[in-house]
Amino acid sequence: MMQTSTSRHFFEDFPPPDDLKHTIRDAEAFVKLNSVKNKNVVLITSGGTAVPMESRTVRFIDNFSTGTRGAASTEYFLAAGYAVIFLHRARSAKPFVRHFPEEKLLDLFVLKEAEGNDTSASAITVKQDESTRLARVLRSYHSASSTNSLLSIPFFSLQDYLYFLKSISDVLGQLRQKSMFLLAAAVSDFYIPSDEMPEHKMQSSEGPPEVRLSSVPKMLPVLIHRWAPEAFIISFKLETDPKLLLLKARKALDTYQHEVVVANILEERRKKVVVITADSETQLEISEEQRGSGQELEDILVQDLVAKHEAFIQSAAGR
Ligand code: 9Z3
């Protein structure tokens, strides 16, 4: 298979991340624990990949992704009873804490000073109008952590992301139909091969660099056909031109023969997606009003995907 040899070359070109062995052990223990509990396990990839321009990376090429789709979907899959491996770009949105942006974090609390100068006796409470929201998020967070249902794995570079994806897929694929992949990360299509990348920081005194990018080998077909051939796999298609979106999403499904492509347009991605399978095309949408009242598109997207996954498991059991 062409892709297999090119994907192998890609991996041979870069060393694995330092903590790969440790991460694989964590993933194995997590999958074992949750499969004993008979849970479905989903790998959610989230955020953008950084493409290093120097091996001792000072500069890198990045993209727009905030990680909100992945972080929000993680919460809804946990609520639906799934165990979640959350493979995310470091410092992008994370489940639970995303509800409390850093710059407003301290506004959640009230400080009541004690009488006199005894600062150790001062009391901190949560503002009345914030406590319901905080309690709701805390409840879900505690439920996920006390049941060991969430494993978070951060990555930074494209290379590290792909190493983690491959290793986790090998482990998760063993759950066969009970495993799901939600590939929401915005993964770079281009990279700089190691023999074209300087080791040290590029010097501005040498003038503007000429950077030649190469295409990243397509990993999706390798994942679908080799790493996790029996899993339920959902990829995302992102476009900026609405005329291309559905055509390209359907083409991806026809080419790779996996279960679902979720199609979205960059600017509309919080409001609308189209869920495409071999025999269906479902538009999911939320209104401005619903968004204003705190509803999220990921809530209905995850419900739809859970139902499709259930049907997939049932049909495999009947074969
Ligand atoms: C997506 O399409 C995600 O929905 C977004 C979510 C990245 C748009 P945010 O992180 O945004 O919440 O800000 N992800 C996949 C994008 C992608 O690169 N897809 C490839 C393509 O379209 C296929 S793997 O060709």
Coordinates of C-alpha atoms and ligand atoms in Angstrom, one line a residue:
M1 CA 0.0 0.0 0.0
M2 CA 1.5 3.3 -1.2
Q3 CA 0.4 5.3 1.9
T4 CA 1.9 2.8 4.3
S5 CA 5.4 3.2 2.9
T6 CA 5.2 7.0 2.7
S7 CA 3.8 7.2 6.2
R8 CA 6.7 4.9 7.3
H9 CA 9.2 7.3 5.7
F10 CA 7.6 10.2 7.5
F11 CA 8.0 8.5 10.9
E12 CA 11.6 7.5 10.0
D13 CA 12.4 11.1 9.3
F14 CA 11.6 12.3 12.8
P15 CA 12.3 10.9 16.3
P16 CA 9.4 10.0 18.5
P17 CA 8.3 12.4 21.3
D18 CA 10.2 11.8 24.6
D19 CA 7.2 10.7 26.5
L20 CA 5.8 8.3 23.8
K21 CA 6.5 5.0 25.8
H22 CA 4.9 6.5 28.9
T23 CA 1.9 7.7 26.9
I24 CA 1.4 4.3 25.3
R25 CA 1.4 2.7 28.8
D26 CA -1.1 5.2 30.0
A27 CA -3.3 4.5 27.0
E28 CA -3.1 0.8 27.4
A29 CA -4.1 0.9 31.1
F30 CA -6.9 3.4 30.3
V31 CA -8.4 1.2 27.5
K32 CA -8.1 -1.9 29.6
L33 CA -9.8 -0.4 32.6
N34 CA -12.7 1.0 30.6
S35 CA -13.2 -2.0 28.5
V36 CA -13.5 -4.1 31.6
K37 CA -16.3 -1.7 32.5
N38 CA -17.8 -2.4 29.1
K39 CA -17.5 1.2 28.0
N40 CA -17.1 2.5 24.5
V41 CA -13.9 4.5 24.2
V42 CA -13.5 7.5 21.8
L43 CA -10.2 9.1 20.8
I44 CA -10.9 12.8 20.2
T45 CA -8.2 14.8 18.5
S46 CA -8.3 18.5 19.0
G47 CA -6.6 21.8 18.1
G48 CA -4.0 22.7 15.5
T49 CA -0.6 21.1 14.8
A50 CA 2.5 23.3 14.9
V51 CA 5.0 22.8 12.0
P52 CA 8.5 23.4 13.2
M53 CA 10.8 25.5 11.0
E54 CA 14.0 24.6 13.0
S55 CA 14.8 21.4 14.8
R56 CA 15.5 23.3 18.0
T57 CA 12.2 25.0 17.4
V58 CA 11.9 28.8 17.8
R59 CA 9.6 29.4 14.9
F60 CA 6.7 27.3 13.6
I61 CA 3.8 27.4 11.2
D62 CA 0.4 27.2 12.9
N63 CA -3.3 27.4 12.1
F64 CA -6.6 28.8 13.3
S65 CA -7.9 25.9 15.4
T66 CA -9.0 26.8 19.0
G67 CA -9.7 23.3 20.1
T68 CA -13.3 24.2 21.1
R69 CA -14.9 21.5 18.9
G70 CA -12.8 18.8 20.5
A71 CA -13.0 20.0 24.1
A72 CA -16.8 20.5 23.9
S73 CA -17.3 17.1 22.3
T74 CA -15.3 15.5 25.0
E75 CA -17.7 16.8 27.6
Y76 CA -20.7 15.5 25.7
F77 CA -19.2 12.1 25.1
L78 CA -18.4 11.7 28.8
A79 CA -22.0 12.6 29.6
A80 CA -23.1 9.9 27.1
G81 CA -21.1 7.3 29.1
Y82 CA -18.1 7.1 26.9
A83 CA -14.5 7.0 28.1
V84 CA -12.5 9.7 26.2
I85 CA -8.8 10.0 25.2
F86 CA -8.4 13.7 24.5
L87 CA -5.4 14.2 22.3
H88 CA -5.0 17.9 22.2
R89 CA -2.7 20.7 21.2
A90 CA -1.1 22.1 24.4
R91 CA -2.7 25.3 25.5
S92 CA -5.7 24.9 23.3
A93 CA -9.3 24.6 24.8
K94 CA -9.7 21.9 27.4
P95 CA -12.9 20.2 28.7
F96 CA -14.4 21.8 31.8
V97 CA -11.8 24.6 32.3
R98 CA -12.8 26.1 29.0
H99 CA -15.9 27.4 30.7
F100 CA -13.7 29.7 32.8
P101 CA -11.4 31.8 30.6
E102 CA -8.2 32.8 32.4
E103 CA -8.7 36.5 32.0
K104 CA -12.0 36.3 33.9
L105 CA -11.1 33.5 36.4
L106 CA -10.6 35.8 39.4
D107 CA -14.0 37.4 38.8
L108 CA -15.6 34.2 40.0
F109 CA -14.6 34.8 43.6
V110 CA -15.4 37.1 46.5
L111 CA -12.8 37.8 49.1
K112 CA -14.1 38.7 52.6
E113 CA -11.4 40.1 54.8
A114 CA -11.4 39.1 58.5
E115 CA -11.5 41.7 61.2
G116 CA -8.1 43.2 62.1
N117 CA -5.0 42.3 60.2
D118 CA -5.3 38.5 60.2
T119 CA -5.1 37.7 56.5
S120 CA -5.0 33.9 57.2
A121 CA -8.6 34.2 58.5
S122 CA -10.0 35.8 55.3
A123 CA -12.6 33.8 53.5
I124 CA -13.0 33.1 49.8
T125 CA -16.4 32.3 48.3
V126 CA -17.8 31.9 44.8
K127 CA -20.0 34.7 43.6
Q128 CA -23.7 33.9 44.1
D129 CA -24.6 34.2 40.4
E130 CA -21.6 32.1 39.3
S131 CA -22.0 29.2 41.7
T132 CA -24.7 27.3 39.8
R133 CA -22.6 27.3 36.6
L134 CA -19.4 26.4 38.5
A135 CA -21.2 23.6 40.4
R136 CA -22.6 22.1 37.2
V137 CA -19.1 22.0 35.6
L138 CA -17.5 20.7 38.8
R139 CA -20.0 17.9 39.0
S140 CA -19.2 16.7 35.5
Y141 CA -15.5 17.1 36.1
H142 CA -15.6 15.1 39.3
S143 CA -17.7 12.4 37.7
A144 CA -15.1 12.0 34.9
S145 CA -12.1 12.0 37.2
S146 CA -13.5 9.8 39.9
T147 CA -14.4 7.1 37.3
N148 CA -11.2 7.5 35.4
S149 CA -13.1 8.2 32.2
L150 CA -10.8 10.9 30.8
L151 CA -7.2 10.6 29.6
S152 CA -5.7 13.9 28.4
I153 CA -2.6 13.8 26.2
P154 CA -1.1 17.1 25.0
F155 CA 1.0 17.5 21.8
F156 CA 2.7 20.5 20.2
S157 CA 4.2 19.6 16.8
L158 CA 2.7 17.8 13.8
Q159 CA 5.3 15.1 14.2
D160 CA 4.4 14.4 17.9
Y161 CA 0.7 14.5 17.0
L162 CA 1.2 11.8 14.3
Y163 CA 3.3 9.6 16.6
F164 CA 0.7 9.8 19.3
L165 CA -2.2 9.2 16.8
K166 CA -0.5 6.0 15.5
S167 CA 0.4 4.6 18.9
I168 CA -3.0 5.3 20.4
S169 CA -4.8 3.9 17.4
D170 CA -2.9 0.6 17.7
V171 CA -4.1 0.3 21.3
L172 CA -7.6 1.6 20.9
G173 CA -8.2 -0.4 17.7
Q174 CA -8.1 -3.5 19.8
L175 CA -11.6 -2.6 21.1
R176 CA -12.8 -3.2 17.6
Q177 CA -16.3 -1.8 17.0
K178 CA -16.5 -0.3 20.5
S179 CA -13.8 2.1 19.7
M180 CA -14.5 5.5 18.0
F181 CA -12.2 8.1 16.5
L182 CA -13.4 11.7 16.3
L183 CA -10.6 13.4 14.2
A184 CA -11.4 17.1 14.9
A185 CA -7.8 18.3 15.0
A186 CA -6.8 20.7 12.2
V187 CA -3.7 18.8 11.0
S188 CA -1.2 20.5 8.7
D189 CA -1.1 19.2 5.1
F190 CA 2.5 20.5 4.8
Y191 CA 5.8 20.1 6.7
I192 CA 9.5 20.7 6.3
P193 CA 11.5 17.4 5.9
S194 CA 14.3 17.1 8.5
D195 CA 17.0 17.3 5.9
E196 CA 15.7 20.7 4.8
M197 CA 15.3 22.1 8.3
P198 CA 18.1 24.0 10.0
E199 CA 19.1 22.8 13.5
H200 CA 19.5 26.3 15.0
K201 CA 17.4 29.4 15.0
M202 CA 17.4 31.0 11.6
Q203 CA 19.4 34.3 11.6
S204 CA 17.6 37.4 10.3
S205 CA 21.1 38.7 9.3
E206 CA 21.1 36.0 6.6
G207 CA 18.0 37.5 5.0
P208 CA 14.6 36.0 4.5
P209 CA 14.7 32.2 4.3
E210 CA 13.4 30.3 1.4
V211 CA 11.2 27.6 2.9
R212 CA 10.1 24.6 0.8
L213 CA 7.2 22.7 2.2
S214 CA 6.5 19.0 1.4
S215 CA 3.1 17.3 1.6
V216 CA 2.4 15.3 4.7
P217 CA 1.5 11.7 3.6
K218 CA -2.2 11.0 4.1
M219 CA -2.5 9.2 7.4
L220 CA -6.3 8.8 7.3
P221 CA -6.4 5.8 5.0
V222 CA -3.6 4.2 7.0
L223 CA -5.6 4.7 10.2
I224 CA -8.8 3.4 8.6
H225 CA -7.3 0.3 6.9
R226 CA -4.3 -0.6 9.1
W227 CA -4.2 0.9 12.6
A228 CA -7.8 0.5 13.6
P229 CA -9.6 -1.4 10.8
E230 CA -12.8 -2.3 12.8
A231 CA -13.3 1.0 14.6
F232 CA -16.0 3.6 14.0
I233 CA -14.1 6.5 12.4
I234 CA -15.3 10.1 12.0
S235 CA -13.2 12.6 10.1
F236 CA -13.8 16.3 9.5
K237 CA -13.7 18.2 6.3
L238 CA -13.1 21.9 6.6
E239 CA -13.6 24.4 3.7
T240 CA -14.0 28.1 3.3
D241 CA -15.8 27.9 0.0
P242 CA -19.4 26.5 0.5
K243 CA -19.6 25.4 -3.1
L244 CA -16.8 22.8 -2.5
L245 CA -17.8 21.6 0.9
L246 CA -20.2 18.8 0.3
L247 CA -18.5 17.5 -2.8
K248 CA -15.2 17.3 -1.1
A249 CA -16.7 15.7 2.1
R250 CA -18.5 13.0 0.0
K251 CA -15.3 12.4 -2.0
A252 CA -13.3 11.8 1.2
L253 CA -15.9 9.3 2.4
D254 CA -16.0 7.5 -1.0
T255 CA -12.2 7.4 -1.2
Y256 CA -11.4 6.3 2.3
Q257 CA -14.5 4.2 3.0
H258 CA -14.8 5.0 6.7
E259 CA -18.1 5.7 8.6
V260 CA -18.7 9.5 8.9
V261 CA -17.4 12.8 7.5
V262 CA -18.5 15.9 9.4
A263 CA -18.4 18.9 7.0
N264 CA -18.0 22.4 8.2
I265 CA -17.3 25.9 6.8
L266 CA -14.7 27.9 8.8
E267 CA -16.8 30.9 9.8
E268 CA -20.0 28.9 10.4
R269 CA -18.5 26.1 12.3
R270 CA -20.1 26.9 15.7
K271 CA -23.6 27.0 14.1
K272 CA -23.8 24.4 11.4
V273 CA -22.3 21.1 10.4
V274 CA -23.4 18.4 7.9
V275 CA -23.0 14.8 9.0
I276 CA -22.3 12.6 6.0
T277 CA -22.5 8.8 5.8
A278 CA -22.6 6.3 2.9
D279 CA -26.4 6.6 2.8
S280 CA -27.3 9.9 4.6
E281 CA -26.6 13.6 4.8
T282 CA -27.9 15.4 7.9
Q283 CA -27.6 19.1 8.5
L284 CA -27.3 19.9 12.2
E285 CA -27.8 23.5 13.2
I286 CA -28.4 25.7 16.2
S287 CA -29.8 29.2 16.2
E288 CA -28.2 32.4 17.5
E289 CA -30.9 32.3 20.2
Q290 CA -29.9 28.8 21.3
R291 CA -26.3 29.7 21.3
G292 CA -27.1 32.8 23.4
S293 CA -28.7 30.6 26.0
G294 CA -25.6 28.5 26.3
Q295 CA -26.5 25.6 23.9
E296 CA -23.7 24.2 21.8
L297 CA -23.7 22.5 18.4
E298 CA -21.5 19.7 19.8
D299 CA -24.4 18.6 22.0
I300 CA -26.5 17.6 19.1
L301 CA -23.6 16.4 17.0
V302 CA -22.5 14.0 19.7
Q303 CA -26.0 12.7 20.1
D304 CA -26.2 12.0 16.4
L305 CA -22.8 10.3 16.4
V306 CA -23.6 8.2 19.5
A307 CA -26.8 6.9 17.8
K308 CA -24.8 6.1 14.6
H309 CA -22.1 4.3 16.6
E310 CA -24.8 2.2 18.5
A311 CA -26.3 1.1 15.1
F312 CA -22.8 0.2 13.9
I313 CA -22.1 -1.9 16.9
Q314 CA -25.5 -3.6 16.6
S315 CA -25.0 -4.4 12.9
A316 CA -21.5 -5.9 13.6
A317 CA -23.0 -8.1 16.3
G318 CA -25.7 -9.3 13.9
R319 CA -23.1 -10.4 11.2
Ligands
9Z3_1 C1 -12.5 20.5 11.8 O1 -13.0 20.7 10.7 C2 -13.0 21.1 13.1 O2 -14.4 21.2 13.1 C3 -12.4 22.6 13.3 C4 -13.0 23.1 14.7 C5 -10.9 22.5 13.4 C6 -12.9 23.5 12.2 P1 -12.0 24.7 16.5 O3 -10.8 23.9 16.8 O4 -12.5 24.4 15.0 O5 -13.2 24.5 17.4 O6 -11.7 26.2 16.5 N1 -11.4 19.8 11.9 C7 -10.7 19.1 10.8 C8 -10.0 20.1 9.9 C9 -9.2 19.4 8.8 O7 -8.0 19.8 8.8 N2 -9.7 18.5 8.0 C10 -8.9 17.9 6.9 C11 -9.5 18.5 5.6 O8 -10.5 19.3 5.7 C12 -9.1 16.5 6.8 S1 -8.4 15.6 8.1 O9 -9.0 18.2 4.5

